[in-house]
């Protein structure tokens, strides 16, 4: 036990140790040192060790910011230490004094969980070629004596300690521990058992330190010769300040501001163009009248320039498992979205490159787009900044105003960087589909440069008019629809779709997130107020049937507000459970009733599936005939594409009328009126083509369609059923409306694989290629 301090006679080093990870530097044997323990898991390890034998194993983590309790992130060789004294700190942490005893090597970890324990073998130092070791030890002491003369960090106490250490191996360990050596190089010394090799490595490090000191001294001498003039000017300025103080002439605010800006400009790592522009602006500011408008503009410019994060950020270090856990904690469901984000982060980690595609989260309101962005920032441990561009019509909001304008200011991008004060934040740009254009410019065109990794490395804000690197910023944009996003802008984005939720998912989200949040918001406790499962399901079905959960949250808030009022007025006694029958008391009459679910109760009616900016929806299509001259009338705010689809449906039904025993007189002597209810809501798109055709056929034959049947598909003029988009959102809408059978285009059959099974459960899908198949599936009996 040549490396050990003296142990009690009855204590033998155990081969089963509690492990404490070290994120700083390794601790070598033979050292008595304090160690601050702040992590809760580490505190538990220390307490468990004190109850057993007061021995702990110290292992260095491979990455300083990784998960210390991940065995794959720990080196296998460490030091066993005895806890001599424990002091409890006011913040809940511990300060322990340890005496390090001996090197050990982990044979295997007993558990992967916390606290981490391992089976270890103890390592002995190998002492060969004693004469060489003696010579190396003497060289070490001479070199350290020489180094200590030029380095004030090496104190007299350290030199005495080195001389008094009697073992060569311990001398090498002690020197390594006090020198400024990389943590992994120190670990290499710890793992070196051959004393001669260990001393040779330490000697190499000392030589490197000496060469560095010589180079530093050379640079210092060169700088000193250059700054003699500056020193002289500095002393003269100080003398002038002293004279002004003696005369009672204090520094004016402008001089203080000038000196402040000058110090900042010299200290910041500005690029050459930015440095030149800053110095030029500072010289101009010095001679401007403090009361002039130009002085205010110049000062605002200097404040903006010097407050930006010019220094490069540290390399990204994030754990993919931690990121996955954060996404699962923050959001229920959205499995395909989470998987896509984890894939994106995995590629980012492998490439070790902050540049890459821009994430675009698309989905109806209330499905969690903004919160997904916040979770990504939390998973990456980055600063988060959000701003909305909805309704923005001025290009200057993105790229800033030129300084020639009164009240000029930088754009949102530069403003955000001033706030977060780091070069690699997560920027969320909300409502990118709602930007407009005007005589003041097109903001979407301004965003092209911002969101292009090839261009934003030298982004020029009009206000600053100097290049700034935005390539380290992770941009996340959100939208309700892709239709209104300009194509060049959309091409720069990686689109991730967030679909709506079915009632069961809303209930789970409410139980896990919305109800606890609302209880806290309204001053209630979850032990005092509960909502039954039947009531939660009824809220989803009858009060909040939209794609997202925003209205669900409003309904829950309304319930708890009323309960809070009743509690203050002593009208109720807690605890209380809100049941199915209590909802009308708190929320009023249901917004959606069971009997309001869209269905076909007579001929000339069919249920289609539509995709809107607010997610999927069911579309009821109605048709009647009015005696008179032949014509085809359309109402219900149909767009141009939908009107064309209606015309195709009418023409094709007339074309096949005889096959279904429909006389020409039906069309020739009637005006056919086709209407889509909710006339105040604009509707467009080709996917209602087969629905309108079946509606007209139902009217002409007098046959009613099957119950709980819906359909979607574009109809061609020759009767082919063409593919549509947004199938997942449409299926979710169908499930909310109790649909049991759905007719879809044959080409969309592959899209069913992307829809989770719990959404498809209980629904029968009928892929079709022609309208004749749709007709056969739509009626209770086939037509001749």
XYZ file of C-alpha atoms in Angstrom:
784
model
C 0.000 0.000 0.000
C 2.716 2.403 -1.048
C 0.189 5.033 -2.175
C -1.987 4.880 0.933
C -2.052 7.061 3.943
C -2.071 5.128 7.183
C -5.367 3.286 7.807
C -6.613 1.889 11.100
C -5.337 -1.632 11.688
C -8.824 -3.115 11.513
C -9.786 -1.403 8.197
C -9.193 -3.056 4.837
C -10.055 -1.342 1.555
C -13.332 -2.857 0.275
C -13.802 -4.043 -3.295
C -17.342 -2.643 -3.372
C -17.410 1.184 -3.513
C -19.954 3.958 -3.777
C -18.988 6.162 -6.774
C -18.956 10.000 -6.784
C -18.399 11.546 -10.258
C -15.914 14.422 -10.597
C -16.710 16.972 -13.314
C -13.610 19.115 -12.737
C -10.166 17.450 -12.455
C -9.135 14.062 -11.031
C -7.881 13.897 -7.431
C -4.630 11.981 -6.919
C -3.754 9.624 -4.021
C -2.009 10.956 -0.959
C -3.813 14.319 -0.837
C -5.907 15.805 1.970
C -8.395 18.223 0.418
C -11.893 19.676 0.870
C -14.609 18.707 -1.605
C -17.906 20.585 -1.991
C -20.899 18.320 -2.718
C -23.972 20.110 -4.145
C -25.766 17.483 -6.267
C -28.567 15.693 -4.365
C -27.503 12.278 -5.713
C -23.882 12.893 -4.624
C -25.094 13.903 -1.145
C -26.990 10.599 -0.869
C -23.805 8.718 -1.842
C -21.798 10.544 0.856
C -24.442 9.832 3.519
C -24.573 6.148 2.545
C -20.780 5.950 2.655
C -20.612 7.508 6.127
C -23.054 4.940 7.429
C -20.904 2.102 6.075
C -17.130 2.710 6.086
C -16.666 6.400 5.069
C -14.951 5.314 1.840
C -15.955 6.618 -1.592
C -14.624 6.108 -5.114
C -13.847 9.248 -7.136
C -14.167 8.840 -10.931
C -13.655 11.602 -13.491
C -16.399 12.163 -16.089
C -15.304 12.007 -19.741
C -17.357 15.102 -20.565
C -17.428 17.917 -18.013
C -21.103 18.695 -18.672
C -22.444 15.172 -19.331
C -24.538 12.917 -17.109
C -22.171 12.003 -14.280
C -24.145 8.889 -13.362
C -23.954 7.405 -16.848
C -21.295 4.636 -16.620
C -20.370 5.229 -20.259
C -19.406 8.807 -19.342
C -16.964 7.769 -16.561
C -13.286 6.816 -16.777
C -12.532 3.377 -15.329
C -9.517 4.393 -13.163
C -10.038 6.596 -10.122
C -9.028 7.201 -6.504
C -10.514 5.800 -3.311
C -10.891 8.392 -0.565
C -11.774 8.345 3.127
C -14.195 10.995 4.388
C -12.481 12.537 7.416
C -14.980 15.275 8.240
C -18.378 16.473 7.032
C -19.752 20.042 7.303
C -23.340 20.895 6.338
C -23.597 24.064 4.206
C -26.466 26.597 4.517
C -27.647 25.946 0.938
C -28.236 22.241 1.646
C -24.907 21.050 0.220
C -21.960 19.433 2.012
C -18.303 20.325 2.467
C -16.366 17.138 3.118
C -12.670 16.766 3.898
C -11.207 13.692 2.249
C -7.936 11.842 2.461
C -7.202 10.105 -0.840
C -5.696 6.655 -0.408
C -5.100 4.591 -3.500
C -5.738 4.121 -7.205
C -8.426 1.646 -8.249
C -9.903 0.295 -11.482
C -13.590 -0.481 -12.023
C -14.198 -4.095 -13.003
C -17.924 -3.647 -13.415
C -20.734 -1.389 -12.238
C -23.202 -3.118 -9.936
C -26.066 -0.736 -10.812
C -26.650 1.768 -13.597
C -29.032 3.678 -11.340
C -28.364 6.156 -8.549
C -26.504 5.796 -6.226
C -23.882 4.283 -8.516
C -21.833 1.416 -7.043
C -18.996 -0.595 -8.571
C -16.774 -3.627 -7.993
C -13.144 -2.437 -8.082
C -9.564 -3.747 -8.002
C -6.820 -1.682 -6.352
C -3.741 -0.760 -8.384
C -0.131 -0.761 -7.185
C 2.529 1.502 -8.642
C 5.313 -0.273 -10.591
C 8.813 0.790 -9.526
C 11.564 -0.341 -11.922
C 14.953 1.145 -12.857
C 15.353 2.866 -9.505
C 18.403 4.821 -10.664
C 16.444 6.318 -13.577
C 13.560 7.122 -11.221
C 15.989 8.824 -8.842
C 17.425 10.905 -11.680
C 13.999 11.814 -12.999
C 12.866 12.861 -9.512
C 15.882 15.131 -9.124
C 15.215 16.672 -12.576
C 11.594 17.273 -11.614
C 12.549 19.119 -8.429
C 15.153 21.265 -10.262
C 12.735 22.170 -13.074
C 9.963 23.004 -10.606
C 12.345 25.208 -8.624
C 13.251 27.055 -11.825
C 9.616 27.338 -12.899
C 8.511 28.641 -9.512
C 10.843 31.638 -9.813
C 8.969 32.976 -12.852
C 5.487 31.790 -11.896
C 4.012 33.486 -8.800
C 1.341 30.766 -8.502
C 3.896 28.353 -7.046
C 4.237 29.309 -3.378
C 7.006 28.543 -0.907
C 4.663 26.101 0.837
C 4.293 24.091 -2.370
C 8.064 23.894 -2.827
C 8.497 22.627 0.752
C 5.794 20.002 0.220
C 7.574 18.684 -2.882
C 10.897 18.413 -1.061
C 9.306 16.580 1.909
C 7.494 13.930 -0.203
C 9.531 10.753 0.138
C 8.041 8.679 -2.727
C 8.833 9.529 -6.408
C 5.361 8.450 -7.576
C 3.698 10.828 -5.141
C 5.969 13.683 -6.270
C 4.718 13.165 -9.836
C 1.107 13.073 -8.610
C 1.515 16.231 -6.515
C 3.120 18.245 -9.345
C 0.397 17.129 -11.787
C -2.325 18.201 -9.357
C -0.955 21.756 -8.936
C -0.112 22.452 -12.594
C -2.519 23.891 -15.153
C -2.901 20.707 -17.204
C -5.942 19.545 -19.170
C -8.264 17.267 -17.143
C -7.896 14.361 -19.591
C -4.083 14.629 -19.510
C -4.255 14.542 -15.701
C -6.401 11.402 -15.994
C -3.687 9.855 -18.191
C -1.146 10.474 -15.402
C -3.566 8.888 -12.900
C -3.835 5.789 -15.090
C -0.045 5.443 -15.496
C 1.183 2.842 -12.970
C 4.830 2.695 -14.052
C 6.538 5.401 -11.907
C 9.280 6.023 -14.480
C 6.747 6.613 -17.278
C 4.685 8.789 -14.958
C 7.663 11.008 -14.065
C 8.666 11.307 -17.746
C 5.171 12.501 -18.682
C 5.161 15.035 -15.853
C 8.579 16.291 -16.956
C 7.215 16.835 -20.477
C 4.364 18.917 -19.033
C 6.831 21.029 -17.033
C 8.920 21.650 -20.160
C 5.803 22.761 -22.042
C 4.938 25.108 -19.182
C 8.473 26.573 -19.270
C 8.268 27.133 -23.044
C 4.873 28.784 -22.578
C 6.283 31.053 -19.859
C 9.183 32.077 -22.129
C 6.790 32.839 -24.997
C 4.536 34.763 -22.632
C 7.504 36.790 -21.385
C 8.541 37.509 -24.983
C 5.059 38.702 -25.891
C 4.865 40.754 -22.698
C 8.124 42.531 -23.506
C 6.923 43.299 -27.037
C 3.614 44.656 -25.753
C 5.330 46.720 -23.045
C 7.410 48.495 -25.656
C 4.258 49.316 -27.610
C 2.210 50.550 -24.692
C 4.788 52.935 -23.261
C 3.206 55.707 -25.296
C -0.272 54.682 -24.156
C 0.889 54.564 -20.537
C 2.290 58.077 -20.832
C -1.028 59.301 -22.263
C -2.881 57.416 -19.533
C -0.843 59.065 -16.765
C -1.365 62.457 -18.347
C -5.133 61.864 -18.439
C -5.080 60.768 -14.807
C -3.156 63.918 -13.888
C -5.715 65.980 -15.828
C -8.537 64.267 -13.906
C -6.801 65.006 -10.621
C -6.386 68.670 -11.615
C -10.061 68.855 -12.598
C -11.063 67.389 -9.229
C -8.881 69.905 -7.398
C -10.553 72.692 -9.360
C -14.015 71.207 -8.767
C -14.525 70.369 -12.457
C -16.216 66.929 -12.507
C -16.449 64.655 -15.540
C -19.505 65.416 -17.611
C -21.903 62.530 -18.541
C -20.779 62.558 -22.164
C -17.129 62.020 -21.210
C -18.132 59.098 -18.972
C -20.188 57.597 -21.811
C -17.299 58.076 -24.246
C -14.841 56.330 -21.907
C -17.332 53.520 -21.291
C -17.852 52.899 -25.019
C -14.115 53.077 -25.664
C -13.407 50.390 -23.043
C -16.133 48.141 -24.424
C -14.980 48.466 -28.039
C -11.432 47.524 -27.074
C -12.549 44.555 -24.971
C -15.072 43.010 -27.409
C -13.938 40.469 -30.077
C -15.301 42.565 -32.968
C -14.606 41.614 -36.566
C -12.381 44.100 -38.451
C -15.273 45.892 -40.201
C -17.268 46.187 -36.978
C -14.219 47.477 -35.057
C -13.484 50.097 -37.713
C -17.122 51.222 -37.827
C -17.326 51.386 -34.019
C -14.165 53.502 -33.754
C -15.389 55.814 -36.502
C -18.770 56.254 -34.794
C -17.060 56.843 -31.433
C -14.851 59.590 -32.923
C -17.936 61.239 -34.401
C -19.810 60.951 -31.082
C -16.957 62.694 -29.233
C -17.411 65.944 -31.189
C -21.233 66.034 -31.312
C -23.253 68.404 -29.121
C -24.847 66.254 -26.340
C -28.178 68.039 -26.883
C -28.334 67.400 -30.623
C -30.460 64.697 -32.276
C -27.348 63.308 -34.025
C -25.708 62.686 -30.642
C -28.713 60.644 -29.463
C -28.682 58.548 -32.657
C -24.933 57.990 -32.391
C -25.161 56.974 -28.728
C -28.052 54.577 -29.477
C -25.964 52.992 -32.240
C -22.946 52.516 -29.957
C -25.123 51.055 -27.178
C -26.649 48.551 -29.612
C -23.306 47.564 -31.137
C -21.531 47.058 -27.816
C -24.392 45.120 -26.208
C -24.471 42.388 -28.879
C -22.882 38.970 -28.115
C -19.826 39.100 -30.384
C -17.955 36.249 -28.684
C -18.459 32.744 -30.102
C -20.489 30.410 -27.909
C -19.140 27.244 -26.351
C -19.558 23.986 -28.325
C -22.975 22.400 -27.866
C -23.140 19.673 -25.239
C -26.508 18.072 -24.709
C -27.674 14.579 -23.859
C -30.135 13.011 -26.313
C -31.753 10.893 -23.583
C -32.283 14.011 -21.483
C -33.789 15.811 -24.482
C -36.191 12.922 -25.055
C -37.164 12.926 -21.367
C -37.857 16.680 -21.434
C -40.067 16.367 -24.524
C -42.013 13.532 -22.893
C -42.395 15.490 -19.653
C -43.689 18.597 -21.399
C -46.035 17.045 -23.968
C -48.480 14.165 -24.098
C -48.735 12.199 -27.362
C -47.212 13.824 -30.472
C -44.989 10.727 -30.763
C -44.178 11.273 -34.440
C -43.329 14.935 -33.764
C -41.053 14.057 -30.826
C -39.341 11.351 -32.885
C -38.687 13.810 -35.714
C -37.233 16.385 -33.292
C -34.984 13.750 -31.655
C -33.745 12.754 -35.129
C -32.992 16.412 -35.862
C -31.068 16.795 -32.582
C -29.183 13.515 -33.165
C -27.931 14.748 -36.553
C -26.996 18.065 -34.952
C -24.996 16.227 -32.266
C -23.210 13.932 -34.748
C -22.240 16.773 -37.091
C -21.162 18.974 -34.184
C -22.399 21.793 -36.391
C -24.888 24.444 -35.334
C -25.813 25.208 -38.929
C -28.656 23.312 -40.544
C -32.252 23.365 -41.640
C -34.866 25.570 -40.002
C -37.644 23.766 -38.099
C -41.184 24.747 -39.137
C -43.960 23.524 -36.798
C -47.298 23.454 -38.627
C -50.640 22.689 -37.018
C -53.980 24.063 -35.835
C -54.179 26.486 -32.883
C -53.797 25.057 -29.392
C -51.861 21.872 -30.219
C -48.630 23.010 -28.502
C -46.394 24.469 -31.219
C -44.940 27.222 -29.013
C -44.437 24.893 -26.043
C -42.614 22.385 -28.292
C -40.212 25.188 -29.223
C -39.630 26.005 -25.548
C -38.967 22.318 -24.825
C -36.364 22.183 -27.610
C -34.600 25.177 -26.040
C -34.720 23.504 -22.614
C -33.419 20.218 -24.031
C -30.477 22.048 -25.639
C -29.968 24.173 -22.493
C -30.140 27.362 -24.551
C -31.698 30.791 -24.132
C -35.166 31.144 -25.690
C -36.564 34.222 -27.458
C -39.963 34.405 -29.139
C -41.572 37.045 -31.317
C -44.574 36.998 -33.628
C -44.649 38.187 -37.240
C -48.420 37.783 -37.620
C -49.822 40.834 -39.412
C -46.318 42.289 -39.930
C -46.156 44.392 -43.105
C -42.946 46.379 -42.630
C -39.627 44.921 -43.721
C -37.865 47.138 -41.154
C -39.384 45.030 -38.338
C -36.998 42.266 -39.430
C -33.989 44.156 -40.806
C -34.226 47.423 -38.847
C -34.487 51.089 -39.898
C -31.688 53.049 -41.470
C -30.191 55.604 -39.100
C -31.298 58.469 -41.300
C -34.828 58.078 -39.866
C -35.907 59.711 -36.604
C -36.429 57.050 -33.930
C -34.492 54.445 -35.933
C -33.970 51.109 -34.194
C -32.654 47.638 -35.092
C -34.905 44.801 -36.251
C -36.389 42.015 -34.120
C -33.428 39.698 -34.731
C -30.813 42.108 -33.376
C -33.150 43.172 -30.545
C -33.532 39.525 -29.530
C -29.762 38.984 -29.486
C -29.375 42.057 -27.252
C -31.850 40.537 -24.801
C -30.523 36.942 -24.647
C -26.851 38.089 -24.715
C -25.634 34.829 -26.323
C -24.770 34.017 -29.919
C -26.529 30.620 -30.090
C -30.057 31.019 -28.676
C -33.274 29.376 -29.862
C -35.381 31.941 -31.754
C -39.071 31.150 -32.250
C -40.819 33.131 -35.006
C -44.579 32.714 -34.521
C -47.390 32.995 -37.101
C -45.083 33.084 -40.126
C -48.058 32.242 -42.359
C -49.830 35.498 -41.423
C -47.245 38.000 -42.689
C -48.388 40.560 -45.239
C -46.775 42.870 -47.773
C -47.249 46.613 -48.285
C -45.542 49.673 -49.758
C -43.143 49.406 -46.778
C -41.707 46.160 -48.133
C -42.201 42.420 -47.843
C -41.128 40.959 -44.438
C -41.135 37.407 -45.822
C -38.445 38.408 -48.326
C -36.406 39.916 -45.481
C -36.663 36.603 -43.624
C -35.088 34.769 -46.589
C -31.645 36.065 -45.617
C -32.238 35.485 -41.901
C -33.296 31.840 -42.311
C -30.733 30.798 -44.921
C -27.668 29.166 -43.264
C -25.565 30.071 -46.302
C -26.425 33.787 -46.101
C -27.006 34.582 -42.431
C -23.342 34.114 -41.558
C -22.985 37.795 -42.521
C -26.453 39.215 -41.816
C -26.625 42.991 -42.176
C -29.221 44.833 -40.153
C -30.041 48.207 -41.755
C -29.511 49.971 -38.432
C -26.082 48.456 -37.673
C -24.947 48.163 -41.325
C -22.157 45.761 -40.344
C -22.105 41.947 -40.758
C -23.227 39.823 -37.818
C -23.080 36.011 -37.732
C -26.532 34.431 -37.172
C -25.480 30.926 -38.214
C -25.336 29.707 -34.601
C -28.967 30.688 -33.908
C -31.482 27.810 -34.023
C -34.600 29.183 -35.720
C -37.993 27.559 -35.119
C -41.004 28.970 -36.961
C -44.691 28.162 -36.428
C -47.675 28.324 -38.767
C -51.277 27.150 -38.985
C -51.021 26.435 -42.718
C -48.336 26.239 -45.398
C -50.546 27.660 -48.154
C -49.732 31.323 -47.479
C -45.983 30.883 -46.864
C -43.959 31.990 -49.927
C -42.331 29.037 -51.698
C -38.703 30.310 -51.464
C -39.160 30.726 -47.702
C -40.792 27.304 -47.307
C -37.909 25.625 -49.179
C -35.516 26.695 -46.414
C -37.533 24.909 -43.711
C -37.869 21.391 -42.318
C -41.644 20.999 -41.918
C -42.973 19.070 -38.896
C -46.762 18.715 -38.683
C -48.660 18.719 -35.385
C -52.140 17.227 -35.784
C -55.122 17.781 -33.489
C -56.159 15.615 -30.539
C -59.020 13.148 -30.096
C -61.173 13.223 -26.945
C -59.155 10.533 -25.109
C -55.927 12.459 -25.736
C -57.490 15.711 -24.539
C -58.608 13.974 -21.355
C -55.066 12.681 -20.731
C -53.575 16.138 -21.402
C -56.098 17.722 -19.047
C -55.326 15.237 -16.285
C -51.555 15.590 -16.595
C -51.109 19.285 -17.450
C -54.200 21.502 -17.715
C -56.003 20.671 -14.458
C -52.913 20.947 -12.143
C -51.927 24.213 -13.879
C -55.468 25.640 -13.575
C -55.811 24.597 -9.922
C -52.607 26.435 -9.060
C -53.672 29.452 -11.131
C -56.991 29.714 -9.248
C -55.622 29.144 -5.738
C -57.024 25.622 -5.312
C -55.454 22.314 -4.327
C -55.792 19.017 -6.166
C -56.813 17.365 -2.885
C -59.691 19.848 -2.573
C -61.152 19.759 -6.097
C -61.283 16.918 -8.603
C -62.967 16.428 -11.986
C -64.331 12.952 -12.736
C -63.285 11.051 -15.864
C -66.818 11.212 -17.289
C -66.856 14.986 -16.796
C -63.437 15.372 -18.466
C -64.645 13.339 -21.450
C -67.852 15.378 -21.675
C -65.874 18.625 -21.750
C -63.901 17.272 -24.718
C -67.028 16.044 -26.551
C -69.521 18.811 -25.839
C -67.609 21.968 -24.890
C -64.180 21.795 -26.611
C -64.404 19.732 -29.788
C -61.779 21.762 -31.660
C -58.417 20.289 -32.758
C -56.342 21.847 -29.956
C -56.830 22.084 -26.197
C -57.084 25.862 -25.753
C -60.874 25.858 -25.332
C -60.545 22.841 -23.027
C -58.200 24.859 -20.816
C -60.642 27.803 -20.851
C -63.468 25.488 -19.758
C -61.386 24.074 -16.876
C -60.399 27.605 -15.794
C -64.055 28.642 -15.822
C -65.018 25.708 -13.575
C -62.272 26.443 -11.033
C -63.007 30.202 -11.014
C -66.612 29.512 -10.083
C -65.545 27.019 -7.396
C -63.051 29.581 -6.005
C -65.845 32.168 -5.798
C -68.186 29.680 -4.080
C -65.487 28.748 -1.597
C -64.827 32.385 -0.637
C -68.577 32.996 -0.210
C -68.890 29.791 1.902
C -71.437 28.367 -0.559
C -69.716 24.977 -0.852
C -67.672 22.639 1.303
C -64.401 21.110 0.130
C -63.287 18.538 -0.932
C -65.465 18.560 -4.044
C -65.693 16.399 -7.181
C -67.099 17.920 -10.365
C -69.170 15.207 -12.056
C -70.787 14.750 -15.473
C -74.100 16.307 -14.383
C -72.411 19.347 -12.770
C -70.936 20.727 -16.004
C -74.034 22.620 -17.116
C -73.996 24.436 -13.753
C -70.431 25.617 -14.303
C -70.179 25.860 -18.102
C -73.778 26.424 -19.215
C -75.422 24.535 -22.069
C -73.076 22.386 -24.210
C -71.609 24.024 -27.290
C -71.790 20.714 -29.186
C -74.534 18.183 -28.554
C -74.717 14.531 -29.532
C -77.700 15.249 -31.783
C -75.703 18.006 -33.513
C -73.153 15.546 -34.873
C -73.302 15.855 -38.634
C -75.257 13.026 -40.255
C -77.472 12.167 -43.213
C -81.114 11.867 -42.251
C -82.615 12.290 -45.754
C -81.664 11.996 -49.443
C -79.445 14.728 -50.831
C -77.079 14.844 -47.839
C -73.514 13.551 -47.397
C -70.683 14.058 -44.895
C -67.251 14.992 -46.218
C -63.930 15.545 -44.489
C -62.057 18.828 -44.853
C -58.754 20.293 -43.728
C -58.713 23.893 -42.477
C -56.240 26.207 -40.735
C -57.823 25.043 -37.472
C -57.210 21.329 -38.182
C -59.507 18.694 -39.644
C -63.280 19.150 -39.755
C -66.399 17.385 -40.981
C -68.253 19.036 -43.844
C -71.987 18.483 -44.316
C -73.088 18.921 -47.952
C -76.778 19.358 -48.802
C -78.660 19.472 -52.096
C -82.313 20.041 -53.082
C -84.165 20.335 -56.378
C -86.443 23.278 -57.163
C -88.859 22.925 -60.148
C -87.981 25.268 -62.960
C -85.407 25.822 -65.640
C -82.302 23.597 -65.562
C -79.488 25.223 -63.629
C -76.934 24.447 -60.929
C -76.690 26.841 -57.969
C -73.878 26.850 -55.363
C -73.877 28.569 -51.942
C -71.814 28.368 -48.753
C -68.812 30.631 -49.544
C -67.071 28.133 -51.839
C -63.729 29.113 -53.307
C -62.870 28.849 -56.992
C -61.348 25.370 -56.709
C -64.363 24.007 -54.803
C -66.776 25.538 -57.312
C -64.903 23.800 -60.111
C -65.110 20.502 -58.168
C -68.884 20.970 -57.814
C -69.194 21.540 -61.572
C -67.208 18.344 -62.264
C -69.436 16.390 -59.841
C -72.614 17.698 -61.520
C -71.336 16.878 -65.023
C -70.215 13.370 -64.100
C -73.513 12.497 -62.343
C -75.389 13.650 -65.443
C -73.023 11.499 -67.504
C -73.796 8.296 -65.528
C -77.446 9.119 -64.737
C -78.920 6.420 -66.971
C -76.847 3.686 -65.277
C -78.665 4.513 -62.026
C -82.109 4.843 -63.647
C -82.211 8.641 -63.371
C -84.288 10.296 -66.093
C -83.038 13.337 -67.963
C -86.205 15.192 -66.922
C -84.828 15.356 -63.353
C -82.075 17.695 -64.468
C -83.908 19.424 -67.313
C -86.922 20.460 -65.218
C -85.209 21.306 -61.910
C -82.764 23.815 -60.501
C -80.281 21.875 -58.380
C -79.140 23.874 -55.343
C -76.038 22.562 -53.548
C -75.126 24.160 -50.228
C -72.444 23.713 -47.574
C -73.702 24.930 -44.146
C -71.811 27.378 -41.951
C -72.044 29.802 -44.829
C -70.021 32.489 -43.042
C -66.930 30.266 -43.142
C -64.926 30.373 -46.423
C -64.237 26.926 -47.923
C -62.011 25.837 -50.751
C -60.086 22.871 -52.109
C -60.807 19.876 -54.355
C -61.131 17.140 -51.685
C -64.951 17.425 -51.451
C -65.388 16.334 -55.087
C -66.634 12.778 -54.445
C -68.801 13.985 -51.523
C -70.622 16.488 -53.738
C -71.078 13.864 -56.468
C -72.617 11.337 -54.036
C -74.853 14.099 -52.616
C -76.246 14.825 -56.094
C -76.731 11.113 -56.798
C -78.555 10.654 -53.464
C -80.864 13.544 -54.347
C -81.555 12.209 -57.848
C -82.269 8.616 -56.713
C -84.084 9.529 -53.511
C -81.829 7.176 -51.528
C -80.301 8.120 -48.187
C -76.610 7.446 -47.458
C -75.407 5.127 -44.717
C -75.176 6.444 -41.174
C -71.768 7.330 -39.652
C -70.144 7.439 -43.092
C -67.776 10.159 -44.308
C -65.609 10.516 -47.373
C -62.828 12.597 -48.896
C -61.301 12.622 -52.357
C -60.872 14.735 -55.460
C -63.000 13.733 -58.443
C -61.713 13.892 -62.015
C -63.953 14.484 -65.001
C -63.627 10.816 -65.982
C -64.689 9.494 -62.569
C -61.245 8.805 -61.064
C -60.750 9.446 -57.342
C -57.549 11.462 -56.904
C -55.408 11.726 -53.715
C -55.837 14.453 -51.094
C -53.753 15.920 -48.254
C -54.182 16.217 -44.493
C -55.578 12.687 -44.034
C -54.464 12.406 -40.405
C -56.222 15.650 -39.415
C -59.360 14.553 -41.269
C -59.419 11.163 -39.516
C -59.088 12.881 -36.123
C -62.047 15.124 -37.023
C -64.035 12.067 -38.116
C -63.355 10.331 -34.817
C -64.536 13.406 -32.890
C -67.798 13.207 -34.861
C -68.465 9.476 -34.234
C -67.732 8.421 -37.834
C -67.416 4.641 -38.230
C -66.561 4.322 -41.963
C -64.363 6.542 -44.124
C -63.939 6.383 -47.889
C -60.484 7.563 -48.990
C -58.585 7.637 -52.320
C -56.576 4.491 -53.138
C -53.373 6.566 -53.352
C -53.812 7.720 -49.734
C -53.787 4.163 -48.393
C -50.068 4.494 -47.558
C -50.831 7.549 -45.368
C -52.816 5.307 -42.979
C -49.536 3.824 -41.712
C -48.548 7.228 -40.287
C -51.761 7.517 -38.228
C -51.515 6.020 -34.688
C -53.603 2.910 -34.043
C -55.554 4.474 -31.163
C -56.900 7.095 -33.601
C -57.854 4.519 -36.267
C -59.419 2.135 -33.739
C -63.113 1.500 -34.452
C -63.013 3.125 -37.922
C -63.213 1.114 -41.157
C -61.340 2.590 -44.134
C -62.382 1.967 -47.749
C -59.698 2.893 -50.326
C -61.290 3.515 -53.751
C -60.017 4.352 -57.229
C -63.274 5.335 -59.004
C -66.528 7.059 -58.130
C -68.517 3.883 -58.895
C -66.815 2.229 -55.890
C -67.737 5.224 -53.734
C -71.383 4.920 -54.814
C -71.447 1.202 -54.054
C -70.064 1.779 -50.534
C -72.262 4.808 -49.771
C -75.728 3.240 -50.014
C -77.293 0.362 -48.130
C -77.892 -1.626 -51.318
C -75.991 -1.477 -54.611
C -77.516 0.318 -57.577
C -78.166 -1.381 -60.910
